Amino acid sequence: MDAKSAPATHSIPHRDLANAIRALAMDAVEAAKSGHPGMPMGMADVATVLFQRHLKFDASQPSWPDRDRFVLSAGHGSMLIYSLLHLTGYPEMTLDEIKNFRQWGSKTAGHPEYGHAPGIETTTGPLGQGLANAVGMALAERILNARFGDDLVDHRTYAIAGDGCLMEGISHEAISLAGHLKLNKLIVLFDDNGISIDGAVSLSCSDDQLLRFQASGWSTARVDGHDPEAVSAAIEAAKKSDKPSLIACKTVIGYGAPGKAGSSSSHGSPLGKDEIAGAREKLGWSHAPFDIPAPIKAAWETIGKRGATEAAAWSKRLDANKQKAEFTRVISGELPANFAEVVGDLKTAIAKDAPKIATRISSQLVLDSLVPAMPELIGGSADLTGSNNTKAKVAKPVKPGDYGGNYIYYGIREHGMAAAMNGMALHGGIIPFGGTFLVFTDYCRPAIRLSALMKQRVVYVMTHDSIGLGEDGPTHQPIEHLAALRAIPGLLVFRPCDTMETAECWALALSNKDRPSVLALTRQALPLLRADAANANHCARGGYVIRPTQKERKVTLMATGSEVEIAVEAQKLLEEKGIGTAVVSMPSWELFEEQSAAYKQEVLGSGLRVAVEAAAGFGWERYIGPNGIFIGMKGFGASAPIADLYKNFGITPAAIVDAVTAKL
């Protein structure tokens, strides 16, 4: 929708529409005694222009698949989006919610939280994440457009970002990827107010942001952010560009506050009653706190309805489209009807072939089966495709201007990749997965954490999962990473021991619609320890007895991934000594914790418990107890062949036997 087709709200001046946002922001922050009034007040003019003249949305249908996406990357200014949602008539964003800003149980959290209220497209606050999410959303739109056509998928992604978003390192990864892929339906509105928490941005940053974006292949413009016609013209021009666009909107933080406008004092604290009174006078807003005059509210609600006609026309096109069923399925996130059959056939083939391969290669075997059956499964790697084995045989690359593929070369941008995958998942219609080395989960951890916080089905394929990667040495050998990932609430961490478990873990990752997953996979080859191709998914219980004992169980060896094989060898030696020993594979602690107490006790046994994992032992205490044994890493790794590393760090069958016999 262009500026000429804006609804008839001209009877209410732009100034009044924008001041309604400013007033709600001032009042809500003051009532909460905390918050960030400066950014909403400064960007009120830009946001009003965007919502009134350009953003394609229908407040009564917040989940309309072909709506434009609006991302408030500068999430500390959350009252901007809450005000917009309330004013335009999103049903759940009531005035009471605005009054309860930052209070227990409200939908108006200190930073926008995905899932709290319709219209909040992503959780923002950690600066730069929203910008990178927007890149993922814009990429998802292009991929789905290539598949389903303009009739069903044809929308834009807008993001408001601040100086902080652009200073964060993730911004470079995100804008570089977007520029390379020519995501021309992405428009970023930069709140160029020159103020950070410490004071002027010039204290710490002197970048020419427009030149930086231009160098990454973006169109750029600079406008007065308080001139609605200039802002609208810049957005209109950006909509016609063949590149992603940055519009630097020069604004005054805390616009209208007589003593604090243009200073850091308006950034993250309530203005105070006297300053608010002065702002009301300066802005010409004489209304009481939280009072929006009926004509102004009605004008805003008209803006909220302006996309209704377009949404209705889209619904008719969907009903007439031969791809309606498939489009509806992928947007809903449902798996294909033959998903279980595909996984079952794969497990049967694995049992028959009994491959001895690295689980990273096992993962590719799984993808070779799943990707053809799931067009919505979009993969990628951070410049480690051949090492992560994330590219299925049938996969084709997504290229600049050609989005019909299903594989993304993310480049060495682990953090940007993870955040973009969040954006793709949030957009809907795509299940993203991407790979790098497990050690580099540190580089993308903030985005992984947000995957879990937002309950998004994002699959992280993290290979080279231990000292087993060998000669690359301690910088590339993850030690504390499994423990750190297991500490993230809601994240499923899978470490399969063979090809069968890898298939089952992939099935679980894809079946969990509201949880992200990490697949920790080996570089070294592992034998097939389970030739059981039954329909039951043993990994679904998180841990299970993979090798029982025929004797009285005195010892339970618990292990994950590559160390299950070592535990199985140790079991043989212990059984030869007459020591009844069972081996438990624990591919997912999270799923194991969800089992009944009786099941967990049955699996773990009552005798001596030994945990074996080529990683830090942090967390294993819950399973081995105060008298158990941990066989694993107590420091960083080293550069050497795999066999030498396991021997010298004491992660061997013989070392397990010695520790057990000494304890018994």
CSV table of C-alpha atoms in Angstrom, one decimal, residues 118 168 328 351 396:
chain,number,residue,atom,x,y,z
A,118,PRO,CA,-0.2,-10.7,18.9
A,168,GLU,CA,26.9,-4.8,18.1
A,328,THR,CA,-1.5,-24.1,5.1
A,351,ALA,CA,19.7,-51.6,10.7
A,396,LYS,CA,20.2,-26.5,-4.1
